[in-house]
Coordinates of N, CA and C in Angstrom, one line a residue:
M73 N 17.6 12.7 -7.8 CA 18.1 11.8 -6.8 C 18.2 10.4 -7.3
A74 N 19.3 9.7 -7.0 CA 19.5 8.4 -7.4 C 18.9 7.4 -6.4
Y75 N 18.1 6.5 -6.9 CA 17.4 5.6 -6.0 C 18.1 4.2 -6.0
T76 N 17.9 3.5 -4.9 CA 18.6 2.2 -4.8 C 17.6 1.0 -4.8
G77 N 18.2 -0.2 -4.9 CA 17.4 -1.4 -4.8 C 16.7 -1.4 -3.4
K78 N 17.3 -0.9 -2.4 CA 16.6 -0.9 -1.1 C 15.4 0.0 -1.2
D79 N 15.5 1.2 -1.8 CA 14.3 2.0 -2.0 C 13.2 1.3 -2.7
R80 N 13.5 0.6 -3.8 CA 12.5 -0.1 -4.5 C 11.9 -1.3 -3.7
S81 N 12.7 -1.9 -2.9 CA 12.1 -3.0 -2.1 C 11.2 -2.5 -1.0
I82 N 11.5 -1.3 -0.5 CA 10.7 -0.7 0.6 C 9.4 -0.3 0.0
A83 N 9.4 0.3 -1.2 CA 8.2 0.8 -1.9 C 7.3 -0.4 -2.2
L84 N 7.9 -1.5 -2.7 CA 7.1 -2.7 -3.0 C 6.6 -3.3 -1.7
A85 N 7.4 -3.3 -0.7 CA 6.9 -3.8 0.6 C 5.7 -3.0 1.1
G86 N 5.7 -1.7 0.8 CA 4.5 -0.9 1.2 C 3.3 -1.4 0.5
V87 N 3.4 -1.8 -0.8 CA 2.2 -2.3 -1.5 C 1.8 -3.6 -0.8
Y88 N 2.7 -4.5 -0.5 CA 2.4 -5.8 0.1 C 1.8 -5.6 1.5
Q89 N 2.3 -4.6 2.3 CA 1.8 -4.4 3.6 C 0.3 -3.9 3.6
S90 N 0.0 -3.0 2.6 CA -1.4 -2.6 2.5 C -2.3 -3.7 2.2
V91 N -1.9 -4.6 1.3 CA -2.9 -5.7 0.9 C -2.9 -6.7 2.0
L92 N -1.8 -6.9 2.7 CA -1.9 -7.8 3.9 C -2.9 -7.3 4.9
C93 N -2.9 -6.0 5.1 CA -3.9 -5.5 6.1 C -5.3 -5.6 5.5
V94 N -5.5 -5.4 4.2 CA -6.8 -5.5 3.6 C -7.3 -7.0 3.8
R95 N -6.5 -7.9 3.5 CA -6.9 -9.3 3.7 C -7.2 -9.7 5.1
Q96 N -6.4 -9.1 6.0 CA -6.7 -9.4 7.4 C -8.1 -8.9 7.9
I97 N -8.4 -7.7 7.4 CA -9.7 -7.2 7.8 C -10.8 -8.0 7.1
A98 N -10.6 -8.3 5.8 CA -11.7 -9.1 5.1 C -11.9 -10.5 5.6
R99 N -10.8 -11.1 6.2 CA -11.0 -12.4 6.7 C -11.3 -12.5 8.2
Q100 N -10.8 -11.6 8.9 CA -10.8 -11.7 10.4 C -11.6 -10.6 11.0
G101 N -11.8 -9.5 10.3 CA -12.6 -8.3 10.9 C -11.7 -7.4 11.8
S102 N -10.4 -7.8 11.9 CA -9.5 -7.0 12.7 C -8.2 -6.7 11.9
V103 N -7.3 -5.9 12.4 CA -6.1 -5.6 11.7 C -5.0 -5.3 12.7
D104 N -3.8 -5.6 12.3 CA -2.6 -5.2 13.1 C -2.4 -3.7 12.9
T105 N -2.7 -2.9 13.9 CA -2.6 -1.5 13.8 C -1.2 -1.0 13.5
D106 N -0.2 -1.8 14.1 CA 1.2 -1.4 13.8 C 1.6 -1.6 12.4
A107 N 0.9 -2.5 11.7 CA 1.1 -2.6 10.2 C 0.3 -1.6 9.4
M108 N -0.9 -1.3 9.9 CA -1.7 -0.4 9.1 C -1.3 1.0 9.2
T109 N -0.8 1.4 10.4 CA -0.5 2.9 10.6 C 0.5 3.4 9.6
P110 N 1.6 2.7 9.3 CA 2.6 3.2 8.3 C 2.0 3.4 6.9
C111 N 1.0 2.5 6.6 CA 0.4 2.6 5.2 C -0.4 3.9 5.1
I112 N -1.2 4.2 6.2 CA -2.0 5.4 6.2 C -1.1 6.6 6.3
Y113 N -0.1 6.5 7.1 CA 0.9 7.6 7.3 C 1.5 8.0 6.0
S114 N 1.8 7.1 5.1 CA 2.5 7.3 3.9 C 1.7 8.3 2.9
L115 N 0.4 8.2 3.1 CA -0.5 9.1 2.2 C -0.2 10.6 2.4
F116 N 0.3 10.9 3.6 CA 0.4 12.3 3.9 C 1.9 12.8 3.8
Q117 N 2.8 11.9 3.3 CA 4.2 12.3 3.2 C 4.5 12.7 1.7
T118 N 4.7 14.0 1.5 CA 5.0 14.5 0.2 C 6.3 15.1 0.1
D119 N 7.0 15.3 1.2 CA 8.3 16.0 1.1 C 9.3 15.3 2.0
A120 N 9.2 13.9 2.2 CA 10.2 13.2 3.0 C 11.6 13.2 2.4
D121 N 12.6 13.2 3.2 CA 14.0 13.2 2.7 C 14.4 11.9 2.1
S122 N 13.8 10.8 2.5 CA 14.2 9.5 2.0 C 13.0 8.6 1.8
V123 N 13.1 7.5 1.1 CA 12.0 6.6 0.9 C 11.6 6.0 2.2
P124 N 12.5 5.5 3.1 CA 12.1 4.9 4.3 C 11.2 5.8 5.2
E125 N 11.5 7.1 5.2 CA 10.8 8.1 6.0 C 9.4 8.2 5.6
I126 N 9.0 7.9 4.4 CA 7.7 8.0 3.9 C 6.7 7.1 4.7
F127 N 7.3 6.0 5.3 CA 6.5 5.1 6.1 C 6.7 5.3 7.6
G128 N 7.5 6.2 8.0 CA 7.7 6.5 9.4 C 9.0 6.0 9.9
A129 N 8.9 5.3 11.1 CA 10.1 4.9 11.8 C 10.7 3.7 11.1
P130 N 12.0 3.5 11.3 CA 12.7 2.4 10.7 C 12.0 1.1 10.9
G131 N 11.9 0.2 9.9 CA 11.3 -1.1 10.0 C 9.8 -1.0 9.9
S132 N 9.2 0.1 9.5 CA 7.7 0.3 9.5 C 7.0 -0.7 8.6
V133 N 7.7 -1.1 7.5 CA 7.0 -2.0 6.5 C 7.7 -3.4 6.6
Y134 N 8.0 -3.8 7.9 CA 8.6 -5.1 8.1 C 7.6 -6.2 7.6
A135 N 6.4 -6.1 7.9 CA 5.4 -7.2 7.6 C 5.4 -7.3 6.0
G136 N 5.3 -6.2 5.3 CA 5.3 -6.2 3.9 C 6.6 -6.8 3.3
A137 N 7.7 -6.4 3.9 CA 9.0 -6.9 3.4 C 9.1 -8.4 3.6
K138 N 8.7 -8.8 4.8 CA 8.7 -10.3 5.1 C 7.9 -11.1 4.1
E139 N 6.7 -10.5 3.7 CA 5.8 -11.2 2.8 C 6.5 -11.2 1.4
L140 N 7.1 -10.1 1.0 CA 7.8 -10.0 -0.2 C 8.9 -11.0 -0.3
V141 N 9.7 -11.1 0.7 CA 10.8 -12.1 0.7 C 10.2 -13.5 0.6
G142 N 9.1 -13.8 1.3 CA 8.5 -15.1 1.2 C 8.1 -15.4 -0.2
Q143 N 7.5 -14.5 -0.9 CA 7.0 -14.7 -2.2 C 8.2 -14.8 -3.2
L144 N 9.2 -14.1 -3.0 CA 10.4 -14.1 -3.9 C 11.2 -15.4 -3.8
T145 N 11.2 -15.9 -2.6 CA 12.0 -17.1 -2.3 C 11.2 -18.4 -2.5
G146 N 9.9 -18.3 -2.5 CA 9.0 -19.5 -2.5 C 9.0 -20.2 -1.2
K147 N 9.5 -19.6 -0.1 CA 9.5 -20.3 1.1 C 8.1 -20.2 1.8
Q148 N 7.3 -19.3 1.3 CA 5.9 -19.3 1.7 C 5.0 -19.8 0.6
P149 N 3.8 -20.3 1.0 CA 2.9 -20.8 -0.1 C 2.6 -19.6 -1.0
R150 N 2.4 -19.9 -2.3 CA 2.1 -18.8 -3.2 C 0.7 -18.3 -2.9
E151 N 0.6 -17.0 -2.6 CA -0.6 -16.4 -2.2 C -1.3 -15.8 -3.5
I152 N -2.1 -16.5 -4.1 CA -2.7 -16.1 -5.4 C -3.5 -14.8 -5.1
E153 N -4.3 -14.9 -4.1 CA -5.2 -13.7 -3.7 C -4.4 -12.5 -3.5
L154 N -3.3 -12.6 -2.7 CA -2.5 -11.5 -2.3 C -1.8 -11.0 -3.6
T155 N -1.3 -11.9 -4.4 CA -0.6 -11.5 -5.6 C -1.5 -10.7 -6.6
R156 N -2.8 -11.2 -6.6 CA -3.8 -10.5 -7.5 C -4.0 -9.1 -7.0
Y157 N -4.1 -8.9 -5.7 CA -4.3 -7.5 -5.2 C -3.1 -6.7 -5.6
V158 N -1.9 -7.2 -5.4 CA -0.7 -6.4 -5.7 C -0.6 -6.0 -7.2
I159 N -0.9 -7.0 -8.0 CA -0.8 -6.8 -9.5 C -1.9 -5.7 -9.9
T160 N -3.1 -5.8 -9.3 CA -4.2 -4.9 -9.6 C -3.8 -3.5 -9.2
L161 N -3.2 -3.3 -8.0 CA -2.8 -2.0 -7.6 C -1.7 -1.4 -8.5
L162 N -0.8 -2.2 -8.9 CA 0.3 -1.8 -9.8 C -0.3 -1.3 -11.2
K163 N -1.3 -2.1 -11.6 CA -2.0 -1.7 -12.9 C -2.8 -0.4 -12.7
L164 N -3.4 -0.3 -11.6 CA -4.2 0.9 -11.3 C -3.3 2.2 -11.3
E165 N -2.1 2.0 -10.7 CA -1.2 3.1 -10.7 C -0.8 3.6 -12.1
R166 N -0.6 2.6 -13.0 CA -0.3 2.9 -14.4 C -1.5 3.7 -15.1
V167 N -2.7 3.3 -14.8 CA -3.9 4.0 -15.3 C -3.9 5.4 -14.8
L168 N -3.7 5.5 -13.4 CA -3.8 6.8 -12.8 C -2.7 7.7 -13.3
A169 N -1.6 7.2 -13.6 CA -0.5 8.0 -14.1 C -0.8 8.8 -15.4
G170 N -1.8 8.3 -16.1 CA -2.2 9.0 -17.4 C -3.4 9.9 -17.2
R171 N -3.8 10.1 -15.9 CA -4.9 11.0 -15.6 C -4.5 12.1 -14.7
S172 N -3.8 13.1 -15.3 CA -3.2 14.2 -14.5 C -4.2 15.0 -13.7
Q173 N -5.4 15.2 -14.2 CA -6.4 16.0 -13.4 C -6.8 15.2 -12.2
L174 N -7.0 13.9 -12.4 CA -7.4 13.0 -11.3 C -6.3 13.0 -10.2
I175 N -5.1 13.0 -10.6 CA -4.0 13.0 -9.7 C -4.0 14.3 -8.9
R176 N -4.3 15.4 -9.5 CA -4.4 16.7 -8.8 C -5.6 16.7 -7.9
D177 N -6.7 16.1 -8.3 CA -7.9 16.0 -7.4 C -7.6 15.2 -6.2
I178 N -6.9 14.1 -6.4 CA -6.6 13.2 -5.2 C -5.7 13.9 -4.3
G179 N -4.7 14.6 -4.8 CA -3.7 15.4 -4.0 C -4.5 16.5 -3.2
A180 N -5.4 17.2 -3.8 CA -6.1 18.2 -3.1 C -7.0 17.6 -2.0
D181 N -7.6 16.4 -2.3 CA -8.5 15.8 -1.3 C -7.7 15.3 -0.1
I182 N -6.5 14.8 -0.4 CA -5.6 14.3 0.7 C -5.2 15.5 1.6
D183 N -4.9 16.6 0.9 CA -4.6 17.8 1.7 C -5.7 18.2 2.6
D184 N -7.0 18.1 2.2 CA -8.1 18.3 3.0 C -8.2 17.3 4.2
A185 N -7.9 16.1 3.9 CA -7.9 15.1 4.9 C -6.8 15.3 5.9
R186 N -5.7 15.9 5.5 CA -4.5 16.2 6.4 C -5.0 17.1 7.6
A187 N -5.9 18.0 7.3 CA -6.3 18.9 8.3 C -7.0 18.1 9.5
K188 N -7.5 16.9 9.3 CA -8.1 16.2 10.3 C -7.1 15.6 11.3
L189 N -5.8 15.6 10.9 CA -4.8 15.0 11.7 C -4.6 16.0 12.9
D190 N -5.0 17.2 12.8 CA -4.9 18.1 14.0 C -5.9 17.8 15.1
H191 N -6.9 17.0 14.7 CA -8.0 16.6 15.7 C -8.1 15.2 16.0
F192 N -7.7 14.3 15.0 CA -7.9 12.9 15.2 C -6.6 12.1 15.0
P193 N -6.4 11.0 15.7 CA -5.2 10.1 15.5 C -5.3 9.5 14.1
M194 N -4.2 8.9 13.7 CA -4.0 8.4 12.3 C -5.1 7.4 11.9
L195 N -5.5 6.5 12.8 CA -6.5 5.5 12.4 C -7.9 5.8 12.9
H196 N -8.2 7.0 13.2 CA -9.5 7.4 13.7 C -10.5 7.1 12.6
P197 N -11.7 6.6 12.9 CA -12.7 6.3 11.9 C -13.1 7.5 11.0
N198 N -13.1 8.7 11.6 CA -13.4 9.9 10.8 C -12.4 10.1 9.7
L199 N -11.1 10.0 10.1 CA -10.1 10.2 9.1 C -10.1 9.1 8.0
L200 N -10.3 7.9 8.5 CA -10.3 6.7 7.5 C -11.5 6.8 6.6
A201 N -12.7 7.3 7.1 CA -13.8 7.5 6.3 C -13.6 8.6 5.2
H202 N -12.8 9.6 5.5 CA -12.5 10.6 4.5 C -11.6 10.0 3.5
L203 N -10.6 9.3 3.8 CA -9.7 8.6 2.9 C -10.4 7.6 2.0
A204 N -11.4 6.9 2.7 CA -12.2 5.9 1.9 C -13.0 6.6 0.9
D205 N -13.5 7.7 1.2 CA -14.4 8.5 0.3 C -13.5 8.9 -0.9
I206 N -12.3 9.4 -0.7 CA -11.4 9.7 -1.8 C -11.2 8.6 -2.7
Y207 N -11.0 7.4 -2.2 CA -10.8 6.2 -3.0 C -12.0 5.9 -3.8
S208 N -13.2 6.0 -3.1 CA -14.4 5.6 -3.8 C -14.7 6.5 -5.0
R209 N -14.4 7.8 -4.8 CA -14.8 8.8 -5.8 C -13.8 8.8 -7.0
T210 N -12.6 8.3 -6.8 CA -11.5 8.4 -7.8 C -11.0 7.0 -8.3
I211 N -10.2 6.4 -7.5 CA -9.5 5.2 -8.0 C -10.5 4.1 -8.2
S212 N -11.5 4.0 -7.4 CA -12.4 2.8 -7.6 C -13.2 2.9 -8.9
Q213 N -13.2 4.1 -9.5 CA -13.9 4.3 -10.8 C -13.1 3.9 -12.0
L214 N -11.8 3.5 -11.7 CA -10.9 3.1 -12.8 C -10.9 1.6 -12.9
Q215 N -10.4 1.2 -14.0 CA -10.2 -0.3 -14.3 C -8.8 -0.6 -14.3
P216 N -8.4 -1.8 -13.8 CA -9.2 -2.9 -13.2 C -9.7 -2.5 -11.8
R217 N -10.8 -3.0 -11.4 CA -11.4 -2.8 -10.1 C -10.7 -3.8 -9.1
V218 N -10.5 -3.4 -7.9 CA -10.0 -4.3 -6.9 C -11.2 -5.0 -6.3
M219 N -11.2 -6.3 -6.4 CA -12.3 -7.1 -5.9 C -11.8 -7.8 -4.6
V220 N -12.2 -7.3 -3.5 CA -11.8 -7.9 -2.2 C -12.6 -9.1 -1.8
Q221 N -12.0 -10.2 -1.5 CA -12.7 -11.4 -1.1 C -12.5 -11.5 0.4
G222 N -13.5 -12.1 1.1 CA -13.5 -12.3 2.5 C -14.8 -12.8 3.0
D223 N -14.9 -12.7 4.3 CA -16.1 -13.1 5.0 C -17.1 -12.0 5.0
P224 N -18.3 -12.2 4.5 CA -19.3 -11.1 4.4 C -19.6 -10.4 5.8
R225 N -19.4 -11.2 6.9 CA -19.6 -10.6 8.2 C -18.6 -9.5 8.5
F226 N -17.5 -9.6 7.9 CA -16.4 -8.6 8.1 C -16.3 -7.6 7.0
L227 N -16.9 -7.9 5.8 CA -16.8 -7.0 4.7 C -18.0 -6.0 4.7
Q228 N -19.0 -6.3 5.4 CA -20.2 -5.4 5.4 C -20.2 -4.2 6.3
P229 N -19.6 -4.3 7.5 CA -19.6 -3.2 8.4 C -18.9 -1.9 7.8
P230 N -19.6 -0.8 7.8 CA -19.0 0.4 7.2 C -17.6 0.8 7.6
D231 N -17.3 0.6 8.9 CA -16.0 0.9 9.4 C -14.9 0.0 8.7
N232 N -15.2 -1.2 8.5 CA -14.3 -2.1 7.9 C -14.2 -1.8 6.4
Q233 N -15.3 -1.4 5.8 CA -15.2 -1.0 4.4 C -14.3 0.3 4.2
N234 N -14.4 1.2 5.2 CA -13.6 2.4 5.1 C -12.1 2.1 5.3
R235 N -11.9 1.2 6.2 CA -10.5 0.8 6.5 C -9.9 0.1 5.2
I236 N -10.6 -0.7 4.6 CA -10.2 -1.4 3.4 C -9.9 -0.4 2.3
R237 N -10.8 0.5 2.0 CA -10.7 1.5 1.0 C -9.5 2.4 1.2
A238 N -9.3 2.8 2.5 CA -8.2 3.7 2.8 C -6.9 3.0 2.6
L239 N -6.9 1.7 2.9 CA -5.6 0.9 2.7 C -5.4 0.7 1.2
L240 N -6.4 0.5 0.4 CA -6.2 0.4 -1.0 C -5.7 1.7 -1.6
L241 N -6.1 2.8 -1.1 CA -5.6 4.1 -1.5 C -4.1 4.2 -1.2
A242 N -3.7 3.7 0.0 CA -2.3 3.7 0.4 C -1.5 2.7 -0.4
G243 N -2.2 1.6 -0.8 CA -1.5 0.7 -1.7 C -1.1 1.3 -3.1
V244 N -2.1 2.1 -3.6 CA -1.8 2.7 -4.9 C -0.7 3.8 -4.7
R245 N -0.7 4.4 -3.5 CA 0.4 5.4 -3.2 C 1.8 4.7 -3.2
S246 N 1.8 3.5 -2.6 CA 3.1 2.8 -2.6 C 3.5 2.3 -4.0
A247 N 2.5 1.9 -4.8 CA 2.7 1.5 -6.2 C 3.3 2.7 -7.0
W248 N 2.7 3.9 -6.7 CA 3.3 5.1 -7.3 C 4.7 5.4 -6.9
L249 N 5.0 5.2 -5.6 CA 6.4 5.3 -5.1 C 7.3 4.3 -5.8
W250 N 6.8 3.1 -6.0 CA 7.6 2.0 -6.7 C 8.0 2.5 -8.0
R251 N 7.1 3.1 -8.8 CA 7.5 3.6 -10.1 C 8.5 4.8 -10.0
Q252 N 8.2 5.7 -9.0 CA 9.1 6.8 -8.8 C 10.6 6.5 -8.6
V253 N 10.8 5.4 -7.9 CA 12.1 5.0 -7.5 C 12.7 4.0 -8.5
G254 N 12.1 3.8 -9.7 CA 12.7 3.0 -10.7 C 12.1 1.6 -10.8
G255 N 11.0 1.3 -10.1 CA 10.4 0.0 -10.2 C 9.6 -0.1 -11.5
S256 N 9.6 -1.3 -12.0 CA 8.9 -1.6 -13.2 C 8.6 -3.1 -13.3
R257 N 7.7 -3.4 -14.3 CA 7.4 -4.9 -14.4 C 8.7 -5.7 -14.8
W258 N 9.5 -5.1 -15.6 CA 10.8 -5.8 -15.9 C 11.7 -5.9 -14.7
Q259 N 11.7 -4.9 -13.9 CA 12.5 -4.9 -12.7 C 12.0 -6.1 -11.8
F260 N 10.7 -6.2 -11.7 CA 10.1 -7.3 -10.9 C 10.4 -8.7 -11.5
L261 N 10.4 -8.8 -12.8 CA 10.6 -10.1 -13.4 C 12.1 -10.5 -13.5
F262 N 13.0 -9.5 -13.8 CA 14.4 -9.8 -14.0 C 15.3 -9.3 -12.9
G263 N 14.8 -8.5 -12.0 CA 15.6 -8.0 -10.9 C 15.2 -8.5 -9.6
R264 N 14.7 -9.7 -9.6 CA 14.2 -10.3 -8.4 C 15.3 -10.6 -7.3
K265 N 16.5 -11.0 -7.8 CA 17.6 -11.2 -6.9 C 17.9 -10.0 -6.1
A266 N 18.1 -8.9 -6.9 CA 18.4 -7.6 -6.2 C 17.3 -7.2 -5.2
L267 N 16.1 -7.3 -5.6 CA 15.0 -7.0 -4.7 C 15.0 -7.8 -3.5
L268 N 15.3 -9.1 -3.7 CA 15.3 -10.0 -2.5 C 16.5 -9.7 -1.6
M269 N 17.6 -9.4 -2.1 CA 18.8 -9.0 -1.2 C 18.5 -7.8 -0.5
A270 N 17.9 -6.8 -1.2 CA 17.6 -5.5 -0.5 C 16.5 -5.7 0.6
A271 N 15.5 -6.5 0.3 CA 14.5 -6.8 1.3 C 15.0 -7.5 2.5
L272 N 15.9 -8.5 2.3 CA 16.5 -9.2 3.4 C 17.4 -8.3 4.2
D273 N 18.1 -7.4 3.6 CA 18.9 -6.4 4.3 C 18.0 -5.5 5.2
Y274 N 16.8 -5.1 4.6 CA 15.9 -4.3 5.4 C 15.4 -5.0 6.6
L275 N 15.0 -6.3 6.4 CA 14.6 -7.1 7.6 C 15.6 -7.3 8.6
R276 N 16.9 -7.5 8.2 CA 18.0 -7.7 9.1 C 18.2 -6.4 10.0
L277 N 18.2 -5.2 9.3 CA 18.4 -4.0 10.0 C 17.2 -3.7 11.0
A278 N 16.0 -4.1 10.5 CA 14.8 -3.8 11.4 C 14.8 -4.6 12.6
R279 N 15.5 -5.8 12.6 CA 15.5 -6.7 13.8 C 16.6 -6.3 14.8
Q280 N 17.5 -5.4 14.4 CA 18.6 -5.0 15.2 C 18.1 -4.1 16.3

C-alpha cells in the first residue's frame, strides 16, 4: 500500500495526542477523554483499512494535529517537555523494532486486554490497568526511559499512573505507525512543509 503525507501527519499527530494527554494528567490530574479515547482505541486496531480509521472517527487526533501544526509553524511556544516526550517515544520505537520477541509478547498481551472490551468501556480503570501493566513489563524496561514530569499530587495516584502508562504505550504504537507509513527522522527534518500542509488539511476537514 502506498502511504501519503496525510497518513504520516496523522500518525505523528497520534504521538503528539498521547503525550498531550500524559502532560495533562501529570499537571492537572485530569484528562480530556475525547482526546484520550482515540489513543487507547488505536492499540486494538490491527486490521484497519486506512490510517485514519486506526484512531476511530474522522478528526479523532485533532488535538495532536493542532499541536503538531503549532510546533511546525512556531506559532505556539516551543514545548521542550512535550518535544522530549515525542522524541523519546520515537527512539523507543526504534529500539523495540529490533526486539522481535518483545513485539510478539506485546501483541499477545494486547490481545488478552482486548477481551476486556467485552465487559468494560474503553477508558475503564481495569482495562487501563491491564495496558499499564503491559507497558511496565515491556517498554518501560527499554532505554531511553520516559521521565514524566508533573505535580506529585497527580503523579502518585495509581489510577493516574495507569492512565499515563497506557497512553505511553499508545504513543509508542503511533510511533510504530509513523515508521510503517514512511515516517523517519529525515522526513521530520526535511519534509516539514509536506507534514504541515497535510496536518492543516486534516484540521480543515475535521472542522467541516
